[in-house]
XYZ file of C-alpha atoms in Angstrom:
648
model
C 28.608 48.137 46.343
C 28.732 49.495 49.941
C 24.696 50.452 50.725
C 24.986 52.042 54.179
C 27.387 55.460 54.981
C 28.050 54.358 58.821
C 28.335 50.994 60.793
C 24.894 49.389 61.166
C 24.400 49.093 65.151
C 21.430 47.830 67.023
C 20.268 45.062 64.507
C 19.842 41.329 64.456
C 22.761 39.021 63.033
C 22.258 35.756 61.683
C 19.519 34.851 58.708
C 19.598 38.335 56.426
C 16.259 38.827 55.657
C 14.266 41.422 54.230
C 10.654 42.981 54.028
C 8.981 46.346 52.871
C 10.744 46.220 49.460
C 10.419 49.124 47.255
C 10.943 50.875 44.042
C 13.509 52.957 46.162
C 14.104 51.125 49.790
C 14.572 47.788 51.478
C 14.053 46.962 55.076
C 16.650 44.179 55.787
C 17.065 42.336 59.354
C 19.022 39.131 61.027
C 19.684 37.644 63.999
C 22.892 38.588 66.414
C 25.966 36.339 65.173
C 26.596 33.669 68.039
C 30.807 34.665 68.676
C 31.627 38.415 68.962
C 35.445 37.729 69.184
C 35.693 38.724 72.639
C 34.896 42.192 71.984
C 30.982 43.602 71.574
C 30.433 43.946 67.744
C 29.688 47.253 66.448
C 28.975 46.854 62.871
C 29.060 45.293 59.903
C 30.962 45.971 56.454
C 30.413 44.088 52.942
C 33.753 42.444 51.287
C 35.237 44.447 49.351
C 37.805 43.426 47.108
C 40.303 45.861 44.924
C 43.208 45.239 41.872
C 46.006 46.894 41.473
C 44.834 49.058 38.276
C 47.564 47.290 35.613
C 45.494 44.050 36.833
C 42.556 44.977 35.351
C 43.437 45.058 31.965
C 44.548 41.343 32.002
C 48.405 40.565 32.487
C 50.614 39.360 30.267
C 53.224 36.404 31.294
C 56.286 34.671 29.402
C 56.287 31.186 29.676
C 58.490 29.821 32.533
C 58.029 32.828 35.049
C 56.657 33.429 38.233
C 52.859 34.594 38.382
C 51.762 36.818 41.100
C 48.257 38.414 42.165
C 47.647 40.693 44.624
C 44.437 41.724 46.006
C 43.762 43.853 48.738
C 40.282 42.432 50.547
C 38.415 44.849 53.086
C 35.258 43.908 55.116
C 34.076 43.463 58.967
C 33.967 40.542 59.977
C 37.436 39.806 57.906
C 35.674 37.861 54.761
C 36.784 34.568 53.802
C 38.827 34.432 50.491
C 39.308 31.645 47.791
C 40.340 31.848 44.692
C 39.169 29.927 41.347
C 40.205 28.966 37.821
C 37.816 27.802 34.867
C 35.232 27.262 37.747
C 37.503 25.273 39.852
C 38.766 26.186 43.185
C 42.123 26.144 43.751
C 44.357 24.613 45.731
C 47.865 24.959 46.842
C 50.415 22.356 45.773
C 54.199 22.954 44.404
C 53.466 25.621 42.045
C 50.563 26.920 43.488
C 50.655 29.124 46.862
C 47.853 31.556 48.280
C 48.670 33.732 50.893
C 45.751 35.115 52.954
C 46.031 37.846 55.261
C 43.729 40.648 56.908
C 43.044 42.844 54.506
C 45.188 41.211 52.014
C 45.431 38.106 49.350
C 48.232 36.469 46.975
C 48.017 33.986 44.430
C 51.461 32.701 43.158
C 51.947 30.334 40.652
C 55.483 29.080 39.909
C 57.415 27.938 36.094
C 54.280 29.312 34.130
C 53.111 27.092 31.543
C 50.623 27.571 28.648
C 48.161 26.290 30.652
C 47.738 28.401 33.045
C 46.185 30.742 30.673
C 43.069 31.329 32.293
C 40.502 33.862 33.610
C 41.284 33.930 37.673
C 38.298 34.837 39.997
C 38.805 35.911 43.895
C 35.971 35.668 45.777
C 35.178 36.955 49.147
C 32.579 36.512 51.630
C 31.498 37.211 54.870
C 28.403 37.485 56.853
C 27.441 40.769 55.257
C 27.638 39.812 51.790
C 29.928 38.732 48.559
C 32.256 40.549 46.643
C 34.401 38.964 43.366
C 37.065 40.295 40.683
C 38.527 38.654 37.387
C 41.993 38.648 36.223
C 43.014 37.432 33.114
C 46.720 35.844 32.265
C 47.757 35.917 28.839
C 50.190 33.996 27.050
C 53.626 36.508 25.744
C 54.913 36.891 22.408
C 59.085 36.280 22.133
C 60.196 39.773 22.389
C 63.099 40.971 20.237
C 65.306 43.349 19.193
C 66.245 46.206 16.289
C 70.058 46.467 15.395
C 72.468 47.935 12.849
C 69.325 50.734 11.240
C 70.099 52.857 8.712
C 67.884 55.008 6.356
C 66.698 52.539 4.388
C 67.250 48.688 6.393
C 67.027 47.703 9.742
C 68.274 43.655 11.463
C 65.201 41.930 13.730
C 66.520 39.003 16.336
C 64.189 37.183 18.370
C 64.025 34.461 20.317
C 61.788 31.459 19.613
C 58.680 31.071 21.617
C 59.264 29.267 24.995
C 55.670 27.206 23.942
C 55.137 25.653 20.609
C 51.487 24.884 21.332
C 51.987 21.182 20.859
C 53.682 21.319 16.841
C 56.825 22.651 15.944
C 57.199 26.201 14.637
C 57.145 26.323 10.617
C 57.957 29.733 10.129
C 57.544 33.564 11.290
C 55.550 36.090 10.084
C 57.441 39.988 9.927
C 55.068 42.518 9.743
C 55.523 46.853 9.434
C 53.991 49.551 9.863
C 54.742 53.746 9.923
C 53.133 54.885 13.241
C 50.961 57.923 11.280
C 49.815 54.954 9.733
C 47.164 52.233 10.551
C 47.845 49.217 7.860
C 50.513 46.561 8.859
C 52.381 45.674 5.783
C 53.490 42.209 5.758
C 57.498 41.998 4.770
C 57.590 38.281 4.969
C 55.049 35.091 5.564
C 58.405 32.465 4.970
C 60.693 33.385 7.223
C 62.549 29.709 8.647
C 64.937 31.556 11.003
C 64.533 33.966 13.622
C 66.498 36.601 11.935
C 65.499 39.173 9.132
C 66.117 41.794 7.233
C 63.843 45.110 6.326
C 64.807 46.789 3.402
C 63.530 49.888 1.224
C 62.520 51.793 4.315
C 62.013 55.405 3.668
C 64.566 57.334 5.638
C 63.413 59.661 8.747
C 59.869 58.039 9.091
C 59.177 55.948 12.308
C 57.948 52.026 12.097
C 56.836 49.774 14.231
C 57.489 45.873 13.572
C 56.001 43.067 14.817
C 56.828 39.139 14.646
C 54.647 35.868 14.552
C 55.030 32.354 14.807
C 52.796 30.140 13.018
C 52.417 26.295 13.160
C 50.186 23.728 12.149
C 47.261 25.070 14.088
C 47.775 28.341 13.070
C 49.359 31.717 13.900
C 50.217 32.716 17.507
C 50.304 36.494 19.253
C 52.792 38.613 17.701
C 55.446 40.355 19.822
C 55.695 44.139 19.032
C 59.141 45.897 18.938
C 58.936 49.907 20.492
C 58.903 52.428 17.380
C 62.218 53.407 15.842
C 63.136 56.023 13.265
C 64.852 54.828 9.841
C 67.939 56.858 10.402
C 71.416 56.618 10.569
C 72.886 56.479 14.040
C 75.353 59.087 15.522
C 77.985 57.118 15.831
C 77.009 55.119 12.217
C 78.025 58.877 11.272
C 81.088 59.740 13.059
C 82.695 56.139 11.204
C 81.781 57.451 7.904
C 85.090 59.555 6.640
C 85.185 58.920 2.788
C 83.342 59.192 0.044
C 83.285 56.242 -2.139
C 85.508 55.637 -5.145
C 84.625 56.070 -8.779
C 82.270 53.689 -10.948
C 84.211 51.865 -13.636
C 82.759 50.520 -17.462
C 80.536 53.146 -17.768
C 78.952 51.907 -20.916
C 76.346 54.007 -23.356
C 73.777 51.899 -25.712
C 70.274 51.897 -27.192
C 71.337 55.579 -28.867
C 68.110 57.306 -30.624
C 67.797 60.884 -31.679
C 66.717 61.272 -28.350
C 68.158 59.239 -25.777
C 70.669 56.810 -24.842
C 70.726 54.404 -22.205
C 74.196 54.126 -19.856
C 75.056 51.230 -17.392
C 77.969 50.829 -15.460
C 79.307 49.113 -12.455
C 79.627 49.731 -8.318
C 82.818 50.949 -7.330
C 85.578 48.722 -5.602
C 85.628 51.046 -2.557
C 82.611 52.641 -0.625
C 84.102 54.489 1.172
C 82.971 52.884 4.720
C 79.604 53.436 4.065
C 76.601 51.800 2.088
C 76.251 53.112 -1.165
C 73.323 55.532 -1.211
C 72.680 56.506 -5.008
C 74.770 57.619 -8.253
C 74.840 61.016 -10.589
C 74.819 60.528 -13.835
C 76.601 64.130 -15.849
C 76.801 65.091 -19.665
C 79.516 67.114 -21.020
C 78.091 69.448 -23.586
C 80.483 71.014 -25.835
C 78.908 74.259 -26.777
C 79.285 75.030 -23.186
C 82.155 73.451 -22.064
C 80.483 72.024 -18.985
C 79.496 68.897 -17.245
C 75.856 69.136 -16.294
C 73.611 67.123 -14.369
C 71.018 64.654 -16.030
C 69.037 63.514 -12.651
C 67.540 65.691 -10.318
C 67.584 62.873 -7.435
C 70.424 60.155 -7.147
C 69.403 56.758 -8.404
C 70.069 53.907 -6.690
C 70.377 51.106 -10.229
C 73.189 50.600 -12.255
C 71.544 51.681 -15.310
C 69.868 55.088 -16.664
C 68.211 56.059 -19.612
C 69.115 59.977 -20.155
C 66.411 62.136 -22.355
C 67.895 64.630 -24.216
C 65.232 66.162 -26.851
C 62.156 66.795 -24.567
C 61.732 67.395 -21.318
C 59.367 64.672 -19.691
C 59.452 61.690 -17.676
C 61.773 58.281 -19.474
C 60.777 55.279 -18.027
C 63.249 52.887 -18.258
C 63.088 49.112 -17.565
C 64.607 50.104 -14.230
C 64.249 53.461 -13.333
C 62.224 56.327 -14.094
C 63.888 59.479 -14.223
C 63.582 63.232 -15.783
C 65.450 64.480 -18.673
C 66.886 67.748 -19.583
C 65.399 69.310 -22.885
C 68.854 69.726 -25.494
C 69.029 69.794 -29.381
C 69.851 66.298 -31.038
C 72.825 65.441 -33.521
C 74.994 66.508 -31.098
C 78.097 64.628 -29.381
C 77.962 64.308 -25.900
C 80.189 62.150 -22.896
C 79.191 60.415 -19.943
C 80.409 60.007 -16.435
C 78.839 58.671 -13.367
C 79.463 59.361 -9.839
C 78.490 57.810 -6.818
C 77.433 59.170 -3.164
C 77.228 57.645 0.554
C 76.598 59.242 3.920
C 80.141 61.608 2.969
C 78.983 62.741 -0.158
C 79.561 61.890 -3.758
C 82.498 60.242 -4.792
C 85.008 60.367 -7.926
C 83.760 60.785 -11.393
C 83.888 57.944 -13.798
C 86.026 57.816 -16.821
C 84.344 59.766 -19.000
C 82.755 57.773 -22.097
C 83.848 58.252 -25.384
C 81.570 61.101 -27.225
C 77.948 59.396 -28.392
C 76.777 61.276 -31.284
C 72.951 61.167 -30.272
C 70.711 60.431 -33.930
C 68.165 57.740 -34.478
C 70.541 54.358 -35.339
C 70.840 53.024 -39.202
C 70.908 49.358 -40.054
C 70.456 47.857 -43.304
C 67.546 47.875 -45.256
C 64.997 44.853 -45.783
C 65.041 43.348 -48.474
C 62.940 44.637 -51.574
C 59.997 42.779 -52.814
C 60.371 39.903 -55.721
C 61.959 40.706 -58.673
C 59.646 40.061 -61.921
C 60.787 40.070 -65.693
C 59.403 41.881 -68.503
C 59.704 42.413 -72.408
C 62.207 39.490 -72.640
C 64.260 39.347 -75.674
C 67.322 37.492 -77.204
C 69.925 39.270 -74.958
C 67.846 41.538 -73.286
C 64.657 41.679 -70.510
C 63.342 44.103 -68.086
C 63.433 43.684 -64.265
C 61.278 45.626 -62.236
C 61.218 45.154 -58.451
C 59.551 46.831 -55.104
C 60.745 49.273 -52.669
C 61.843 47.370 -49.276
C 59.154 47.848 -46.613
C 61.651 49.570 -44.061
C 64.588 51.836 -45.021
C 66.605 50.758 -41.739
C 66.753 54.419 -40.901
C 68.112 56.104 -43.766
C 67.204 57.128 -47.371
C 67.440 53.986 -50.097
C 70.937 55.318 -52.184
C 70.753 52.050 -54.759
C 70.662 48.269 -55.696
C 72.516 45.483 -57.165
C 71.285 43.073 -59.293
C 72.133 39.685 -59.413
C 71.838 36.739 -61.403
C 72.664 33.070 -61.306
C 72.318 30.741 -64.164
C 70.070 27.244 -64.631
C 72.184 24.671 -62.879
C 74.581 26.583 -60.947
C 74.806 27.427 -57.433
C 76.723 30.733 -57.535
C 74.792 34.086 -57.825
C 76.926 36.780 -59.789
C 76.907 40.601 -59.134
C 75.559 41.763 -62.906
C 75.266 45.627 -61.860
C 75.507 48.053 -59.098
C 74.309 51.517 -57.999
C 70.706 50.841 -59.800
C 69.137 54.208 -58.708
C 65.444 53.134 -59.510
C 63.290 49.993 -58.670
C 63.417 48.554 -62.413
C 66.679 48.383 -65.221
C 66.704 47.316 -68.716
C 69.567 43.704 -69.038
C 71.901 43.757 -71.765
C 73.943 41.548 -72.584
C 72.727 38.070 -72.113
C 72.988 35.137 -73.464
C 70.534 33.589 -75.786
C 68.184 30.605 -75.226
C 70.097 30.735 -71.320
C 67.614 30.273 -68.327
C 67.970 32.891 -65.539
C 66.977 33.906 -62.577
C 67.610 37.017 -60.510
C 67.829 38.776 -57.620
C 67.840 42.559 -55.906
C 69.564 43.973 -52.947
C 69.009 47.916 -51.418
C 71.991 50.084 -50.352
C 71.570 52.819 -47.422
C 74.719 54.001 -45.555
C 74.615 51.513 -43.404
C 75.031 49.265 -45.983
C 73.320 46.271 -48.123
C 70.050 44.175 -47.361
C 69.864 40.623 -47.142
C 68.751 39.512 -51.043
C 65.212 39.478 -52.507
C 63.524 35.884 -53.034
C 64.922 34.979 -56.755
C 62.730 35.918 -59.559
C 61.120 32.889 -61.465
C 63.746 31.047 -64.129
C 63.485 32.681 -67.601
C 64.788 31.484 -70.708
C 65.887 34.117 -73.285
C 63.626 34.062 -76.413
C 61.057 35.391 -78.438
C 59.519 32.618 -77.680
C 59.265 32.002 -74.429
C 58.148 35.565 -74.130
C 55.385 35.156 -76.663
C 54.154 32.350 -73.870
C 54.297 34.749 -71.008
C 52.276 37.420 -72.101
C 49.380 34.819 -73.375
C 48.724 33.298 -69.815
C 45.287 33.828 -69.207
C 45.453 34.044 -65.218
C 48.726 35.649 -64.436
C 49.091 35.167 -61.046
C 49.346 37.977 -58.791
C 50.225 38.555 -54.260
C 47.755 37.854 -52.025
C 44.913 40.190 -50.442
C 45.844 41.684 -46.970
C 44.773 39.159 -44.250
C 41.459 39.740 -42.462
C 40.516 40.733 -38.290
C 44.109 40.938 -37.001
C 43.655 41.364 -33.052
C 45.653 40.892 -29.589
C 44.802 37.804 -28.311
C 47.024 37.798 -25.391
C 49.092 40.994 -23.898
C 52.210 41.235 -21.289
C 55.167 43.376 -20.419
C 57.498 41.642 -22.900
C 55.040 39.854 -25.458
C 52.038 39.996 -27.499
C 49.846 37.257 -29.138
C 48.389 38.199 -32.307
C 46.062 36.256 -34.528
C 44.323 36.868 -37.474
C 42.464 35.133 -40.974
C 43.590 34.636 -44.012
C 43.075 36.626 -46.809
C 40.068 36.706 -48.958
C 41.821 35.827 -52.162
C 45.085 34.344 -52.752
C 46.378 35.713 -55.791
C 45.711 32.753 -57.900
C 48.822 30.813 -55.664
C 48.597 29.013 -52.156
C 50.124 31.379 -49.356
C 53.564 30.211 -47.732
C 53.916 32.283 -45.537
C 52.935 35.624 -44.029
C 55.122 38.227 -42.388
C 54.974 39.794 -39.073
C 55.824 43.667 -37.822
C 55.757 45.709 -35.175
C 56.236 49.294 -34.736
C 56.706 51.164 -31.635
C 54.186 54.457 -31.547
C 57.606 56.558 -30.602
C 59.108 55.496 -34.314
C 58.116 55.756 -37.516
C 60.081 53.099 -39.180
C 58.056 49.383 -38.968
C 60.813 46.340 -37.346
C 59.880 43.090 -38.867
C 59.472 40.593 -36.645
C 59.119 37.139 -38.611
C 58.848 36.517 -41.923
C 58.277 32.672 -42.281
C 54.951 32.343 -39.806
C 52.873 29.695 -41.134
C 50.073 29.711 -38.741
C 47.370 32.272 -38.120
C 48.990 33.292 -35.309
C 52.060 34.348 -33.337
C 53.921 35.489 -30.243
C 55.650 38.769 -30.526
C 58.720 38.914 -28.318
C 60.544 41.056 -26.743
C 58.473 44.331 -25.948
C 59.800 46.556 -23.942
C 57.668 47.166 -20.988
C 55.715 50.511 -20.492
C 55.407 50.880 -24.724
C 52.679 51.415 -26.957
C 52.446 48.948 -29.817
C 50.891 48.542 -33.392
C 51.052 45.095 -35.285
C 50.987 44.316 -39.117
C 50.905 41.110 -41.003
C 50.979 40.422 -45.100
C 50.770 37.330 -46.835
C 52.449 36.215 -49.277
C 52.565 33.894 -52.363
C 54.888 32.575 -55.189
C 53.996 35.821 -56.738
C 55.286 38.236 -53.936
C 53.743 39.676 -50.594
C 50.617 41.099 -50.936
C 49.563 44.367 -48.869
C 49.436 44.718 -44.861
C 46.639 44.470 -42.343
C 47.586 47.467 -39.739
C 46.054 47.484 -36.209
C 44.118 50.775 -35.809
C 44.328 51.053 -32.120
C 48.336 50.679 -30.016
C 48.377 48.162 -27.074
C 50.314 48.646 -24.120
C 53.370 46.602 -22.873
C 52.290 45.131 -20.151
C 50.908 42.581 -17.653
C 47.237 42.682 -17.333
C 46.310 39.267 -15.199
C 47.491 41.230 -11.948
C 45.840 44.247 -11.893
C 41.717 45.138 -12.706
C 41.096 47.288 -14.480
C 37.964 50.022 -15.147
C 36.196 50.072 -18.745
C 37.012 53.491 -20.560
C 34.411 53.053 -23.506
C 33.967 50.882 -25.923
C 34.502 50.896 -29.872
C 32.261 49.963 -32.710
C 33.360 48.506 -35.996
C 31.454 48.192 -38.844
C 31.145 45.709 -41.926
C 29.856 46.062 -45.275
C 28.308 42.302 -46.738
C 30.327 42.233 -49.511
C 33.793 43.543 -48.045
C 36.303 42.150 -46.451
C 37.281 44.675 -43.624
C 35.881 45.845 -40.376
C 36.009 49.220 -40.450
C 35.763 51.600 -36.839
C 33.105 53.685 -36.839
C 32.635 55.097 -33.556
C 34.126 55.458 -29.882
C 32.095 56.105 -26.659
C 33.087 58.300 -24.570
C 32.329 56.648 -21.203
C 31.319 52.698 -20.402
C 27.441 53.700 -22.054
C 26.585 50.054 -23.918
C 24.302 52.073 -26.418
C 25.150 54.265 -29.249
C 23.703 55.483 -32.671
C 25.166 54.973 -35.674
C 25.065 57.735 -38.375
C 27.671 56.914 -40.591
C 25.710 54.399 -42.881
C 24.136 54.279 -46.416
C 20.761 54.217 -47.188
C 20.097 50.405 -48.904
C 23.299 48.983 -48.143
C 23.770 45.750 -45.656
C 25.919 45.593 -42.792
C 27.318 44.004 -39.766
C 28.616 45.312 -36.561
C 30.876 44.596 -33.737
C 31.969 45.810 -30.323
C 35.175 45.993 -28.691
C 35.750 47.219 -25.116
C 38.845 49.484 -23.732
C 40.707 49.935 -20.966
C 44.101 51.230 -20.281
C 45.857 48.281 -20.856
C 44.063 47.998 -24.799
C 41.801 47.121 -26.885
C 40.023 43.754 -26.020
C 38.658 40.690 -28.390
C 35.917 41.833 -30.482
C 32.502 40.558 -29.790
C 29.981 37.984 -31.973
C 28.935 40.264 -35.308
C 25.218 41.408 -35.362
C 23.078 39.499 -38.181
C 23.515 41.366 -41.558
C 21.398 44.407 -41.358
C 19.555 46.355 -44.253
C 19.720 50.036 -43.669
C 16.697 51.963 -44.433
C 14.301 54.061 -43.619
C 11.388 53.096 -41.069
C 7.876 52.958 -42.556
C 4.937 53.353 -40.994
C 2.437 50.180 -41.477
C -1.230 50.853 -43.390
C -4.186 49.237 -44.150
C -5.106 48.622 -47.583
């Protein structure tokens, strides 16, 4: 900092010394200097020394260029310059040159190398004082370039870095961001060449992208491409002339009352241009039109189309609004696809999909079981199947097959109720049989066989004299989700309470989806207290149910009271929505809900109880993805009322 306004004249030279210091003032003297150049000396200036301003910042050098720093240096007498590195004065050799002039200095340094990363001090000095300035040289990222952007992708090149930092590269690092945005979203930590490509860009908003090597050591500077726009360019337009051709095997599936699902294929042709989404249209006969089912082109090769209420489908692969129509109808399909020119061809049109709820068989019914057996005759009586397969039981057939033989024989058809009164047998001749269900889709698989039966008063007489008849087993006990993801659910569960009087074989698995009504069995040979359910479709809400059964028949179901959700749960947290209480009396057999909090509160009162009876409780907690494992059940409680103690 210069101290005085004008030259100092009429002072002493040599030896700066001082006296008469103050809170605001210092008297300073020295002797005459001993050479005045030839010339009398009128004054004295401090060094001064001053950057160009893009200096100051630091500067920023590839590897294998030439360095240069300028300073201009001021001062009376002319100061002496030198200039240092990491406290060590340099000097000039074959890279290194330093120019010194009046008024003016130049370091140069030659083939940069990673090592000359440094902080840079020039220093000047004269007999009036000292003046210094710092530059620092940074090491350069590989720059590189955008080609070939559209509205959704853009191509990166770049060059590898000049200096590996001692250990080869082992991959780049591509990084975005939108500029009215602060986060860098990283596109890629594996990339092993120095090419890439960004995808699913949202058209018309500007990025900026950015590259980085790493190595062993670590992960260098990156180098920073200039923002561009996701958008076509002009002349990407002017070489788009067609639209492109039509999407063939247009294919409908999955039809419900409601919906049907439709996949199909690209077209051959694009048209010149990158495919940019596909329409999906309905011909409805009452008005003779093809209309619209998506508001937005899609970009998949699939689509699930709504046609009952108007909400949001998700699909497995889209998720897309449907269009509110009346059901039982018969409607075709057609797709068309769009690029930069517009949208192409239709499809061929599907043939018409009657949209209902689909039929399949019926399960089979329960166990056939004989009563009031005579000579030649005996009554069978059997149980409804558990699912209808979508459409209203019209009969049964009755089978039989005789002691020794292999063949079953068709002894009657169109049975209209669940038992029927056999004529027509054969005396002292062991039977068994068997029941099958009829709905218009047509017949269920066959009912286990009944137990053999032999044909006589006799053997009746011994039937109806057993003193412990045996009978199905109890529904099993605490079914839960152990385990939940997007396509599969593990279930567990204990084993009923009673057996029926016969050792369980087997128990029988179901699931229902909360959209249908009708229960889908799953398995009906699990052996285990526990299974994987699989597939679920993602996205749906679940309920499970699971009988056991015996020699006598399957006994009744234990439902879950509470749906679970399709999908994964290990990536995501998730908040607690409340938690539920279940309840269990000593002596029974099931937990039974009796309350829900409203919030994550881990206290609640309990109302719903009986005066003198003795009971258990549990806790469950919820979140959005379901209900989790129940906890350890209290100690078995005696309700009553509190007393207050006396003394006698």
């Amino acid at each position: 900092m210069r101290c005085n306004a004008r030259l100092c004249q009429d002072l002493h030279y040599r030896n700066l010394k001082w006296r008469d210091k103050s809170g605001k003032s210092i008297f300073l003297f020295w002797e005459p200097s001993k050479y005045d150049g030839g010339a009398p000396i009128k004054g004295y200036i401090p060094p001064e020394i001053q950057l160009d301003v893009k200096l100051l910042a630091g500067l920023t050098a590839r590897a294998g260029t030439k360095i240069e720093l300028p300073a201009d240096v001021k001062g009376k007498p002319d100061p002496r310059v030198k200039w240092t590195k990491a406290d060590q004065v340099l000097r000039a050799d074959d890279r290194i040159t330093m120019d010194t002039q009046p008024g003016h200095s130049k370091l140069s340094i030659a083939n940069s190398t990673r090592g000359d990363t440094a902080t840079y001090i020039i220093e000047a000095v004269n007999a009036c004082g000292r003046a210094t300035a710092t530059i620092d040289i940074n090491p350069a990222p590989p720059a590189f370039d955008l080609s070939d952007i559209t509205n959704e992708s853009c191509c990166m090149a770049w060059n590898p870095p000049r200096d590996d930092g001692g250990s080869l590269i082992t991959n780049y690092i591509v990084e975005s961001r939108q500029t009215d945005k602060e986060e860098w979203v990283k596109l890629s930590a594996t990339v092993k060449h120095t090419t890439f490509k960004a995808c699913k860009l949202t058209a018309l908003k500007e990025y900026v992208f950015r590259v980085s090597a790493e190595n062993q050591y670590g992960i260098g500077q990156p180098a920073e491409h200039a923002p561009i726009i996701a958008k076509y360019s002009f002349e990407h337009l002017l070489s788009v002339s067609d639209p492109p051709g039509a999407p063939t095997r247009v294919t409908p599936s999955d039809i419900t009352k409601d919906a049907v699902s439709l996949t199909w294929f690209e077209p051959d042709e694009d048209g010149g241009s990158p495919i940019t989404g596909y329409w999906i249209e309905k011909f409805d006969p009452e008005s003779d039109k093809w209309i619209r089912c998506n508001k937005l082109p899609i970009k998949d090769t699939s689509f699930r189309e709504k046609v009952l209420i108007s909400c949001v489908f998700i699909c497995i692969e889209c998720c897309l609004q449907g269009e509110g129509t009346p059901h039982k109808k018969k409607y075709s399909f057609r797709v068309l696809a769009e690029n930069l020119a517009g949208p192409g061809k239709p499809s061929v049109e599907t043939d018409p999909v009657l949209i209902k709820d689909p039929i399949d068989p019926p399960w089979a019914p329960g166990k056939p079981a004989i009563r009031e057996v005579g000579k030649t005759t005996a009554l069978l009586a059997w149980t409804r199947p558990e699912h209808d397969g979508g459409a209203k039981i019209e009969s049964y057939i009755i089978e039989f097959q005789k002691a020794g033989s292999e063949e079953w024989i068709r002894l009657m058809e169109d049975v209209p109720q669940t038992e029927q009164q056999l004529t027509g047998l054969v005396e002292h001749q062991e039977y068994c049989f068997r029941v099958k269900a009829v709905n218009k889709a047509g017949e269920s698989e066959a009912s286990e066989p009944s137990d053999p039966v032999g044909l006589s008063i006799t053997y009746y007489s011994i039937i109806t004299r057993m003193s412990h008849p045996l009978s199905p087993p109890s529904a099993p006990q605490w079914l839960e989700v152990a385990s939940i993801t997007k396509v599969s659910a593990g279930l567990k569960w204990q084993a009923p309470s009673s057996d029926g009087g016969s050792p369980i074989t087997n128990y029988v698995v179901e699931k229902r989806d909360v959209r249908r009504k009708a229960w889908q069995a799953v398995d009906t040979t699990v052996k285990e207290l526990k299974y994987t359910v699989t597939p679920l479709n993602e996205g749906s809400l679940y309920v499970f149910r699971v009988a056991a059964e015996n020699a006598a028949g399957m006994g009744e179901f234990c439902e879950m009271e509470d749906a679970v959700l399709a999908k994964d749960t290990f990536s995501e947290y998730r908040l607690l929505l409340g938690l539920s209480s279940l309840k269990k009396e000593k002596l029974g057999s099931r937990w039974l809900k009796c309350c829900k909090t409203p919030d994550k509160q881990s206290q609640f009162k309990v109302t719903d109880v009986d005066e003198g009876t003795e009971v258990q409780f549990q806790v469950r907690a919820e979140n959005e993805a379901g209900v989790g494992d129940p906890s350890e059940p209290t100690e078995i409680l005696t309700i009553e009322d509190a007393t207050i103690p006396g003394i006698k």
